[in-house]
Short mmCIF file of C-alpha atoms in Angstrom, two decimals:
data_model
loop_
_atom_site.label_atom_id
_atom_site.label_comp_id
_atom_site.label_asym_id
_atom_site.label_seq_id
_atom_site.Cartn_x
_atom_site.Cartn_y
_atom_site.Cartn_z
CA UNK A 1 0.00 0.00 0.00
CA UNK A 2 0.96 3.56 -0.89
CA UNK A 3 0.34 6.90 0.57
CA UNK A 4 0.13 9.95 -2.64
CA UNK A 5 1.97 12.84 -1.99
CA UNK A 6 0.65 15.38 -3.73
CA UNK A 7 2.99 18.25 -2.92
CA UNK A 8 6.18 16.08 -4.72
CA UNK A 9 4.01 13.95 -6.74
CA UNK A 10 5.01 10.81 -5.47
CA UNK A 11 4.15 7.67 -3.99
CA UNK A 12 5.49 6.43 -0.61
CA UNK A 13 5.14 3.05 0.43
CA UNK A 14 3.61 2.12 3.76
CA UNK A 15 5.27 0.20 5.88
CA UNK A 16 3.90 -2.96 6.48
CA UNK A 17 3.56 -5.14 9.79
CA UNK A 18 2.30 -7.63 11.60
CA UNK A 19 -0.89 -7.83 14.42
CA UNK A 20 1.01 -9.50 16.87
CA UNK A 21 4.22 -6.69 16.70
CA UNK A 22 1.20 -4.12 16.70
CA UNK A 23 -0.53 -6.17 20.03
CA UNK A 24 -3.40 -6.67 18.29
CA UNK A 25 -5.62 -9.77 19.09
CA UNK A 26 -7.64 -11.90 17.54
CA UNK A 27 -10.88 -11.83 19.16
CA UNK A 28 -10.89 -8.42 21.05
CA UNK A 29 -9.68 -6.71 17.64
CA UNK A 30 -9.81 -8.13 14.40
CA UNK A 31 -12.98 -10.38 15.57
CA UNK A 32 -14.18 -6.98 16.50
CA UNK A 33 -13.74 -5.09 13.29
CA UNK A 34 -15.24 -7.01 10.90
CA UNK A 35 -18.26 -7.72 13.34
CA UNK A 36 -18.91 -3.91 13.41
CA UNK A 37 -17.83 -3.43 9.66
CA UNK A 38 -19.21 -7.07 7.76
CA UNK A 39 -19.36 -4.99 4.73
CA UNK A 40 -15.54 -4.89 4.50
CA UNK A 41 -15.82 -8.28 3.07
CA UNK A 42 -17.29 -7.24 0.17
CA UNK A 43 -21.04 -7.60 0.57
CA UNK A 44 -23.66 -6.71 3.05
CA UNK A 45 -23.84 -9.17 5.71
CA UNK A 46 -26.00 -9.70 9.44
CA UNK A 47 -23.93 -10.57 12.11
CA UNK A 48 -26.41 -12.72 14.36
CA UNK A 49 -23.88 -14.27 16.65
CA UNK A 50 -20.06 -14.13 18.23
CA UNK A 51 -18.16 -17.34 19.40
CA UNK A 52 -21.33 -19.33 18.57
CA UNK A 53 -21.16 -22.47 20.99
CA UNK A 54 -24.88 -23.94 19.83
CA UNK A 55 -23.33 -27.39 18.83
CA UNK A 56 -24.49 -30.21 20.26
CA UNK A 57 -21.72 -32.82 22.06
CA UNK A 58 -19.01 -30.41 21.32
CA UNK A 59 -17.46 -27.02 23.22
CA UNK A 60 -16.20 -25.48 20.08
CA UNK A 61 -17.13 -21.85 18.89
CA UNK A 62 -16.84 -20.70 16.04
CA UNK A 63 -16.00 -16.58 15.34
CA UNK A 64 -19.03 -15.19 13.51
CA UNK A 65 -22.03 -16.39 12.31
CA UNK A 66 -23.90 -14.14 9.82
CA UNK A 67 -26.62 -14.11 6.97
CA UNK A 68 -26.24 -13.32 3.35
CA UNK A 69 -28.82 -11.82 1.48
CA UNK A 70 -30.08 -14.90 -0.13
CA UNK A 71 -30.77 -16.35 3.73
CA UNK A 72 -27.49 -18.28 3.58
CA UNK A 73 -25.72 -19.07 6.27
CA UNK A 74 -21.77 -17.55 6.27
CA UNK A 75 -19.39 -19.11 8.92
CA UNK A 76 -16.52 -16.59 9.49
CA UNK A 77 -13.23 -17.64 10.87
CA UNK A 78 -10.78 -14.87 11.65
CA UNK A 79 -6.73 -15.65 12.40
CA UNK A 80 -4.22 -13.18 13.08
CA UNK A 81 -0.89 -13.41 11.28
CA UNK A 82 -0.97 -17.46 10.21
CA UNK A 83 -4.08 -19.42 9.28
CA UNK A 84 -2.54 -22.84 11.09
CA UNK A 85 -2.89 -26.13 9.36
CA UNK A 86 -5.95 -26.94 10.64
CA UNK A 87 -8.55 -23.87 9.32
CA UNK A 88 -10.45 -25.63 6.78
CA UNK A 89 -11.05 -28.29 8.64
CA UNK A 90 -12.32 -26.00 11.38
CA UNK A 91 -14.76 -24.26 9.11
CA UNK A 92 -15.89 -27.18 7.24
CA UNK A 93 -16.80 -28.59 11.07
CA UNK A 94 -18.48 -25.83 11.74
CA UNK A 95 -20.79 -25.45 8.62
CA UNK A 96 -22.04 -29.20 9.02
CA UNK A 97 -23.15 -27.99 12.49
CA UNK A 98 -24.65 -25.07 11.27
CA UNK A 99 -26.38 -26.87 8.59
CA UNK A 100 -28.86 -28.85 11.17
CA UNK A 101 -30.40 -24.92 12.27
CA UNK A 102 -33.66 -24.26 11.63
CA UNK A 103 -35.65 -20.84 11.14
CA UNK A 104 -36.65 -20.91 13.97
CA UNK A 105 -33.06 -21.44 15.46
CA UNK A 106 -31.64 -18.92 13.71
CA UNK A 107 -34.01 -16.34 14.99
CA UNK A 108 -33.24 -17.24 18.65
CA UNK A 109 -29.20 -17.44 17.64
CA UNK A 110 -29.72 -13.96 16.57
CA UNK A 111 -32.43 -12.95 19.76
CA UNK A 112 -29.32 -13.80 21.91
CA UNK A 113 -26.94 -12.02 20.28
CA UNK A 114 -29.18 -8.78 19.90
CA UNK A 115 -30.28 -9.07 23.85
CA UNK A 116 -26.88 -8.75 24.70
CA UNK A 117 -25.50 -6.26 21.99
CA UNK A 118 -28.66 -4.17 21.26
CA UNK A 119 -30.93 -4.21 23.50
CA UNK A 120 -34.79 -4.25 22.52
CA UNK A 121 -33.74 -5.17 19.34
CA UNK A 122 -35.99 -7.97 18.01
CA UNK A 123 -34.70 -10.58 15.47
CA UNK A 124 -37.18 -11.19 13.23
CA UNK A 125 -37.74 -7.51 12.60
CA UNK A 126 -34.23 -7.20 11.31
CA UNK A 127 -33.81 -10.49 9.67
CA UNK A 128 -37.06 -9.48 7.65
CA UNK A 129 -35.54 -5.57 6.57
CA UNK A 130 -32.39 -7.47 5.92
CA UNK A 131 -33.63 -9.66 3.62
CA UNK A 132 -36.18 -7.20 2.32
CA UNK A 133 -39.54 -9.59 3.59
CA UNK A 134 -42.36 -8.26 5.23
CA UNK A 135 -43.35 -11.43 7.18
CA UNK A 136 -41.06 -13.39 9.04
CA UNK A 137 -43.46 -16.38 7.77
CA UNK A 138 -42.04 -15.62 4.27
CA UNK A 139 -38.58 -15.87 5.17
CA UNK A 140 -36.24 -18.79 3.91
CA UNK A 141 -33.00 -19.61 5.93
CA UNK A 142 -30.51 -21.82 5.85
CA UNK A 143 -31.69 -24.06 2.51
CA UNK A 144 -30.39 -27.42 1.84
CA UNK A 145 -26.68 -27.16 1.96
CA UNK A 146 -26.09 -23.46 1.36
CA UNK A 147 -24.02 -22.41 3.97
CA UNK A 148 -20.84 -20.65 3.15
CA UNK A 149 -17.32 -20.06 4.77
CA UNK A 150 -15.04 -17.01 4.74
CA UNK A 151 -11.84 -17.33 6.24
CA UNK A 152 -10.04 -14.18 7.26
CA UNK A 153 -6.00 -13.53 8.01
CA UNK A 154 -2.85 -12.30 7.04
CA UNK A 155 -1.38 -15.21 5.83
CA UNK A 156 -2.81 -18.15 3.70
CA UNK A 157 -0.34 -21.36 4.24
CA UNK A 158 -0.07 -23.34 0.98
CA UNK A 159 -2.04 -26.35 2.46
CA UNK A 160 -5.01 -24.23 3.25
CA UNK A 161 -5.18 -22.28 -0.24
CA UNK A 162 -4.83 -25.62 -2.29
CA UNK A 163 -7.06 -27.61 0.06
CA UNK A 164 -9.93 -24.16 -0.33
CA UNK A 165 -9.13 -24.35 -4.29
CA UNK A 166 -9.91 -28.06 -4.19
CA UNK A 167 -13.48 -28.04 -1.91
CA UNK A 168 -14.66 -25.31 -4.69
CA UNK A 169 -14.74 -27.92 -7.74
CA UNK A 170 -17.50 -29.37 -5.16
CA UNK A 171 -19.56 -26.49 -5.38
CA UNK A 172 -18.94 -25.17 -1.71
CA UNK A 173 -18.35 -21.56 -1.61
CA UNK A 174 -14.97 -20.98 0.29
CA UNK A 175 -13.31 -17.27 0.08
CA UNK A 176 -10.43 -16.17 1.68
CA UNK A 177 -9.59 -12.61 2.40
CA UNK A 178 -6.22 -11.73 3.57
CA UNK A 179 -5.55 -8.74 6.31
CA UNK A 180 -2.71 -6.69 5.95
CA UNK A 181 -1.94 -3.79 8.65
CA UNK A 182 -0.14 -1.29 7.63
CA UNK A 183 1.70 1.71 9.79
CA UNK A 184 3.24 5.29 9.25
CA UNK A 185 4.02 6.94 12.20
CA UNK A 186 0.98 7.13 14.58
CA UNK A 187 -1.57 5.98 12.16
CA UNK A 188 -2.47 2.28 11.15
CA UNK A 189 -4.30 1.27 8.07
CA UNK A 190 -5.71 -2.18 7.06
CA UNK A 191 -6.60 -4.02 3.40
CA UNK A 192 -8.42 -6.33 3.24
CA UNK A 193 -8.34 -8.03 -0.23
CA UNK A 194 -10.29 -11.29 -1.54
CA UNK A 195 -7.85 -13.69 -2.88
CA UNK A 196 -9.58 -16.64 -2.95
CA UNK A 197 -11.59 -16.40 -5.18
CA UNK A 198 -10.32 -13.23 -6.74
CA UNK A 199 -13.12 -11.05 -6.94
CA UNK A 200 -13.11 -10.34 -10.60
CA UNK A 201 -12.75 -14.11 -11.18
CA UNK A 202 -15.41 -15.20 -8.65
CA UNK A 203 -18.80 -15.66 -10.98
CA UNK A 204 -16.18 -17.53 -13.23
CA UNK A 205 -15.24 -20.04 -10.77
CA UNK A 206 -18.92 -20.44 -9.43
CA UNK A 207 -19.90 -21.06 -12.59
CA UNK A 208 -16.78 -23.83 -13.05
CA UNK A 209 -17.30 -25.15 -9.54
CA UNK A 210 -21.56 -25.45 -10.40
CA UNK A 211 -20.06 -27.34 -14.07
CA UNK A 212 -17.64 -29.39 -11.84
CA UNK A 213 -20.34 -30.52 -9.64
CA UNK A 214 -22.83 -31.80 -12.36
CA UNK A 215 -19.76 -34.02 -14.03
CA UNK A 216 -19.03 -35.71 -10.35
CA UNK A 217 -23.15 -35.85 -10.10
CA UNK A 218 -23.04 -37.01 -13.75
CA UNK A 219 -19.98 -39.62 -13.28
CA UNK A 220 -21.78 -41.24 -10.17
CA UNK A 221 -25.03 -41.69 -11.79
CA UNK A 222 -23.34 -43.31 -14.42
CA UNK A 223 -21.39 -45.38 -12.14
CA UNK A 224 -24.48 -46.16 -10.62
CA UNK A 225 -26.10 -47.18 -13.87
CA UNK A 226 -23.30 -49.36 -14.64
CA UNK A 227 -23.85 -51.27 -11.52
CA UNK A 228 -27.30 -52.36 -12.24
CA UNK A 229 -26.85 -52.81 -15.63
CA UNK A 230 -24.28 -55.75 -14.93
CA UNK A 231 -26.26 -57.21 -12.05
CA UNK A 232 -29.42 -57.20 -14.33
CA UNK A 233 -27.46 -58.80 -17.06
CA UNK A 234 -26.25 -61.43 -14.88
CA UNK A 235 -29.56 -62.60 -13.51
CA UNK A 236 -31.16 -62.01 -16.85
CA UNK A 237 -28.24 -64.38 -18.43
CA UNK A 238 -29.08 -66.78 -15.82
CA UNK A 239 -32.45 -67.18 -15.84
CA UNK A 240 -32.10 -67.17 -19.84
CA UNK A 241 -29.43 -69.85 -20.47
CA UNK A 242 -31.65 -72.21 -18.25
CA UNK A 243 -33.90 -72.61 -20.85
CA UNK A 244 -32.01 -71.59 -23.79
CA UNK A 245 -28.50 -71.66 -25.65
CA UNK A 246 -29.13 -68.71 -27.41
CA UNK A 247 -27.12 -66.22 -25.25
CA UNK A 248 -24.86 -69.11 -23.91
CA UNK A 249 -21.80 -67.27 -24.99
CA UNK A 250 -22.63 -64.12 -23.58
CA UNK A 251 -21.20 -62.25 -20.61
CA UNK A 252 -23.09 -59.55 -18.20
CA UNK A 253 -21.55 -55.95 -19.01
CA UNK A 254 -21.79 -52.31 -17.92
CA UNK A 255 -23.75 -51.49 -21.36
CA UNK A 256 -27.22 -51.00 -22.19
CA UNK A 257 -27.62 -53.84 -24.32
CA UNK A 258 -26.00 -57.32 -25.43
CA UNK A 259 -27.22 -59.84 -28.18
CA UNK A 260 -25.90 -62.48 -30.57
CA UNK A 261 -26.36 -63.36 -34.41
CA UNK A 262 -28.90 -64.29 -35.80
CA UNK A 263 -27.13 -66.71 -37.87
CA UNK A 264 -26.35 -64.27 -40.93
CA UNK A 265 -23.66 -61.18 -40.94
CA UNK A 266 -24.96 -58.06 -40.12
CA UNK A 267 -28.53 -59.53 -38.38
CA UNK A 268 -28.68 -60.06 -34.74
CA UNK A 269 -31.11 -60.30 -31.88
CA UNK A 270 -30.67 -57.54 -28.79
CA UNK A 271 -31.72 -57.50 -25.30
CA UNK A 272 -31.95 -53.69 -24.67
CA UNK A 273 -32.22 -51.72 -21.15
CA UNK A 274 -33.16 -48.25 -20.85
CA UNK A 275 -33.79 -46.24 -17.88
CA UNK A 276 -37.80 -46.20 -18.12
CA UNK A 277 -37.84 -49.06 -20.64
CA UNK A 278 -37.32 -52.67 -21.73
CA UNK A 279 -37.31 -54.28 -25.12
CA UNK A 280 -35.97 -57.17 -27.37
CA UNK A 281 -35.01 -56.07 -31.55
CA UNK A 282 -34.04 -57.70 -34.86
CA UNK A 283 -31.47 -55.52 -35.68
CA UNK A 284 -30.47 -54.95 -39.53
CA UNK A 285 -27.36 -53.71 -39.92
CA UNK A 286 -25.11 -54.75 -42.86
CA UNK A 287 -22.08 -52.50 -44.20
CA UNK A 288 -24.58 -51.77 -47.17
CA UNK A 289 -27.75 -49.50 -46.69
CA UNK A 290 -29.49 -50.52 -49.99
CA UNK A 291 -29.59 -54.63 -48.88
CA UNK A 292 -30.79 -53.51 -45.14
CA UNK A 293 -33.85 -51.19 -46.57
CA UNK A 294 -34.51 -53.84 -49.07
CA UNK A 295 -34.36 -56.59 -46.30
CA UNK A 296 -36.20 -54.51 -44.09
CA UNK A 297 -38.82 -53.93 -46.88
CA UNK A 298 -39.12 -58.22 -47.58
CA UNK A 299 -40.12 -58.23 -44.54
CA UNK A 300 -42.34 -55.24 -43.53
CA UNK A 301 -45.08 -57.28 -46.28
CA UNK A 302 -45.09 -60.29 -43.99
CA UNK A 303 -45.54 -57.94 -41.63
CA UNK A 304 -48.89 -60.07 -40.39
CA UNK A 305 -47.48 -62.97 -40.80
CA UNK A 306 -44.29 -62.70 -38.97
CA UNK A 307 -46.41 -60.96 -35.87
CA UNK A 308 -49.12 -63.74 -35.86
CA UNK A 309 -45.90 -66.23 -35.07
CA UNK A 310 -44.72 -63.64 -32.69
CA UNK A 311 -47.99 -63.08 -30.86
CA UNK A 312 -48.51 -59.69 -31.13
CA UNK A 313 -47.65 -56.11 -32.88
CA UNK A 314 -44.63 -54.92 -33.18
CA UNK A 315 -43.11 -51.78 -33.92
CA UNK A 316 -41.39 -51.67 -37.01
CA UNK A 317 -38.04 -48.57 -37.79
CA UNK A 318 -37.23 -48.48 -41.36
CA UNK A 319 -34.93 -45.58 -39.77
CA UNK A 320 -34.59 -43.70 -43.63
CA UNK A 321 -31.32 -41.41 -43.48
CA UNK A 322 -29.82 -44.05 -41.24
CA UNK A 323 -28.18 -46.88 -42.02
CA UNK A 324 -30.05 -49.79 -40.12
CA UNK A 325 -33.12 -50.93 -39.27
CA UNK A 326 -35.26 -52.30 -36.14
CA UNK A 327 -37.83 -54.13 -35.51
CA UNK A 328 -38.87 -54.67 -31.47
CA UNK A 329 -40.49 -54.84 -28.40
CA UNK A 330 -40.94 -53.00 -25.53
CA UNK A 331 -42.77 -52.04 -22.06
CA UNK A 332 -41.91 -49.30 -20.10
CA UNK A 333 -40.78 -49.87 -16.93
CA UNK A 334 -38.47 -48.44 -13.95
CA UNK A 335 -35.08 -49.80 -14.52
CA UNK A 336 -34.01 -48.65 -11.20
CA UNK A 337 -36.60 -49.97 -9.22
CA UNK A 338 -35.00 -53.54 -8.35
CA UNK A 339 -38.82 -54.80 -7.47
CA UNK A 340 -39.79 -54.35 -11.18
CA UNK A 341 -36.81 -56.69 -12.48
CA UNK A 342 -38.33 -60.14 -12.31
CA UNK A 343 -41.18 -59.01 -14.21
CA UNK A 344 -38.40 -57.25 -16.77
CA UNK A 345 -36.61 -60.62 -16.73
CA UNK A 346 -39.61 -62.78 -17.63
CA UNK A 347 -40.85 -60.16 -20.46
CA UNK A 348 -37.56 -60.55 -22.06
CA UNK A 349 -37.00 -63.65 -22.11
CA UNK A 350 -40.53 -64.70 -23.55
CA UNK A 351 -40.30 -62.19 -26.03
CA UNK A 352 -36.56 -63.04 -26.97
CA UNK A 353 -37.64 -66.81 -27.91
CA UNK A 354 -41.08 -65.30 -30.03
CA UNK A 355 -38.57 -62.91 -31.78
CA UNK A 356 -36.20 -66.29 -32.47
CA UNK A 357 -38.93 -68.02 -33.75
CA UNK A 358 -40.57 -65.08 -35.97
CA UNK A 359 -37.39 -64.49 -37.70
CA UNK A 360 -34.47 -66.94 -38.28
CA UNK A 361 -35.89 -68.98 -40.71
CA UNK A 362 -36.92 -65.76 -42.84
CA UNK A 363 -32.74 -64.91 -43.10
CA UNK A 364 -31.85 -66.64 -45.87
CA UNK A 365 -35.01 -65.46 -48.02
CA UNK A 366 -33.48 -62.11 -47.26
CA UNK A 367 -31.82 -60.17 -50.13
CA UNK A 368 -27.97 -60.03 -49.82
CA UNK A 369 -25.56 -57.50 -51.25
CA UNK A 370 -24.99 -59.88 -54.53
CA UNK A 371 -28.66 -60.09 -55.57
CA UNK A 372 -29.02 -56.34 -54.97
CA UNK A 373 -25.54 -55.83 -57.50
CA UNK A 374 -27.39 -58.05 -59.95
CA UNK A 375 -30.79 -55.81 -60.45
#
């Protein structure tokens, strides 16, 4: 920091120091300031509460508690000149606390805090101009996992910035403001600067954190998925093989469908899984479109025929501008719901060996790439 003398048009740097050489302490001084000034953070906070000790089983306290304008809660832990190893852990403690606290707890937090600090103050009056509500009723605090923590002090160890940097790709909003005093002659000064994030890159790295979140979301699911897919396939398999060898060779896997030949290149028969459906396909797919829209087509007038064998309509995909075709089966169902899988299994199954029988024989009738060549 620099002082601007105007008189020699120049700049003079301050002279930087350190709380402890000035004999300032934590709690009486810098706890002090920013509980009197929240704004200096950057935003308009409510202090409701100092050395909050409402936890349950536990003696800790943690520095500040405050609101944000969206009815968040904001844990803020202040340390002099070092952070310590331990800070993030500390907050992060302190947040899952928080995060049990109702409305209504809040409000009596902040009742406490206000009986002792401003008397006759009530706190759902100011919670309610804070947060720009005319009925306390109407207010929403503290949603689902929305708490926040700020960290305050003059020096960030590495462990602490890279650990803060890391917990934001989760979507938890962590800043960290550093406090710098500053001293020439008589008079002190104090900055206090955001540096994680930095405040011109903050909606950036909410935004990357929010993206970050719905690829982990995205990547479990998937995971998930994966997980029942195989264990369906495996029962599925079992039941199957017991009464057939048509899938004898076939192994459970993580994807949304397996099958075997039919007997002829480029024809097979599928079992496909979806997540809200179920259903079995003749699948045309030779290297040439021309033979699969002309096989499709051979068959599409037996259409009757081949659905009287297989007991009932089916739904037939020429698929034009692609180059296969499909002809299936299917029910909708919960894929996810384990208690709808027997009922899965046995639908497949039964329609698998109809499908066999409908179409097999039909193959070699089927025009191939020669005959096609030939006209």
């Amino acid at each position: 920091m620099f002082k601007i003398d105007r008189n020699d048009n120049r700049i003079q740097r301050l002279a930087t120091t350190s709380f402890s050489q000035l004999g300032f302490r934590e709690r009486a001084h810098l706890q002090e300031w920013i509980a009197n000034q929240p704004d200096a953070l950057g935003e308009d906070l409510l202090i409701i509460q100092k050395e909050f000790a409402g936890f349950s089983d536990t003696n800790e306290r943690l520095d500040l508690l405050a609101l944000d304008k969206q009815g968040s809660l904001v844990i803020i832990e202040n340390k002099l000149d070092d952070t310590g190893r331990d800070v993030t852990w500390q907050a992060l403690k302190y947040a899952s606390y928080c995060a049990r606290l109702t409305r209504e707890d809040i409000k009596n937090v902040f009742q406490t805090y206000l009986e002792r600090y401003s008397p006759g103050e009530k706190a759902e009056d100011l919670i309610c101009t804070f947060l720009d509500e005319d009925d306390f009723h109407d207010v929403v605090l503290n949603r689902g996992v929305t708490q926040r923590v700020i960290l305050v002090a003059a020096n960030f160890r590495k462990e602490v910035t890279s650990t803060v940097l890391w917990l934001s790709t989760f979507n938890l909003r962590i800043q960290c403001f550093r406090v710098t005093p500053f001293k020439q002659g008589d008079d002190l000064f104090l900055s206090i600067d955001q540096i994680i994030p930095t405040k011109d890159a903050e909606e950036f790295m909410i935004g990357i954190a929010a993206k970050a979140q719905d690829e982990v979301e995205v990547v479990q699911g998937e995971i998930e998925r994966h997980r029942r897919r195989r264990t369906f396939w495996q029962q599925l398999l079992l039941e199957m093989n017991a009464t057939s060898d048509l899938f004898k060779n076939i192994s459970p896997s993580k994807a949304n469908h397996i099958g075997v030949s039919a007997g002829t290149r480029g024809y097979s028969f599928n079992f496909i899984l979806t997540m809200d459906s179920v259903r079995v396909d003749f699948y045309i797919d030779t290297p040439s479109v021309e033979q699969n829209k002309a096989a499709f087509d051979v068959l599409f007038a037996s259409r009757d025929e081949i659905e009287g064998v297989f007991g009932e309509r089916m739904i037939w995909e020429r698929l034009d501008g692609k180059r296969a075709c499909r002809i299936k089966s299917e029910r909708e169902v919960d894929m996810m719901d384990e208690a709808n899988w027997p009922a899965m299994i046995d639908f497949l199954i039964d329609a698998m060996r109809r499908l066999d029988l409908a179409f097999r024989d039909r193959l070699a009738k089927l025009p191939n790439r020669a005959a096609l060549v030939s006209l």
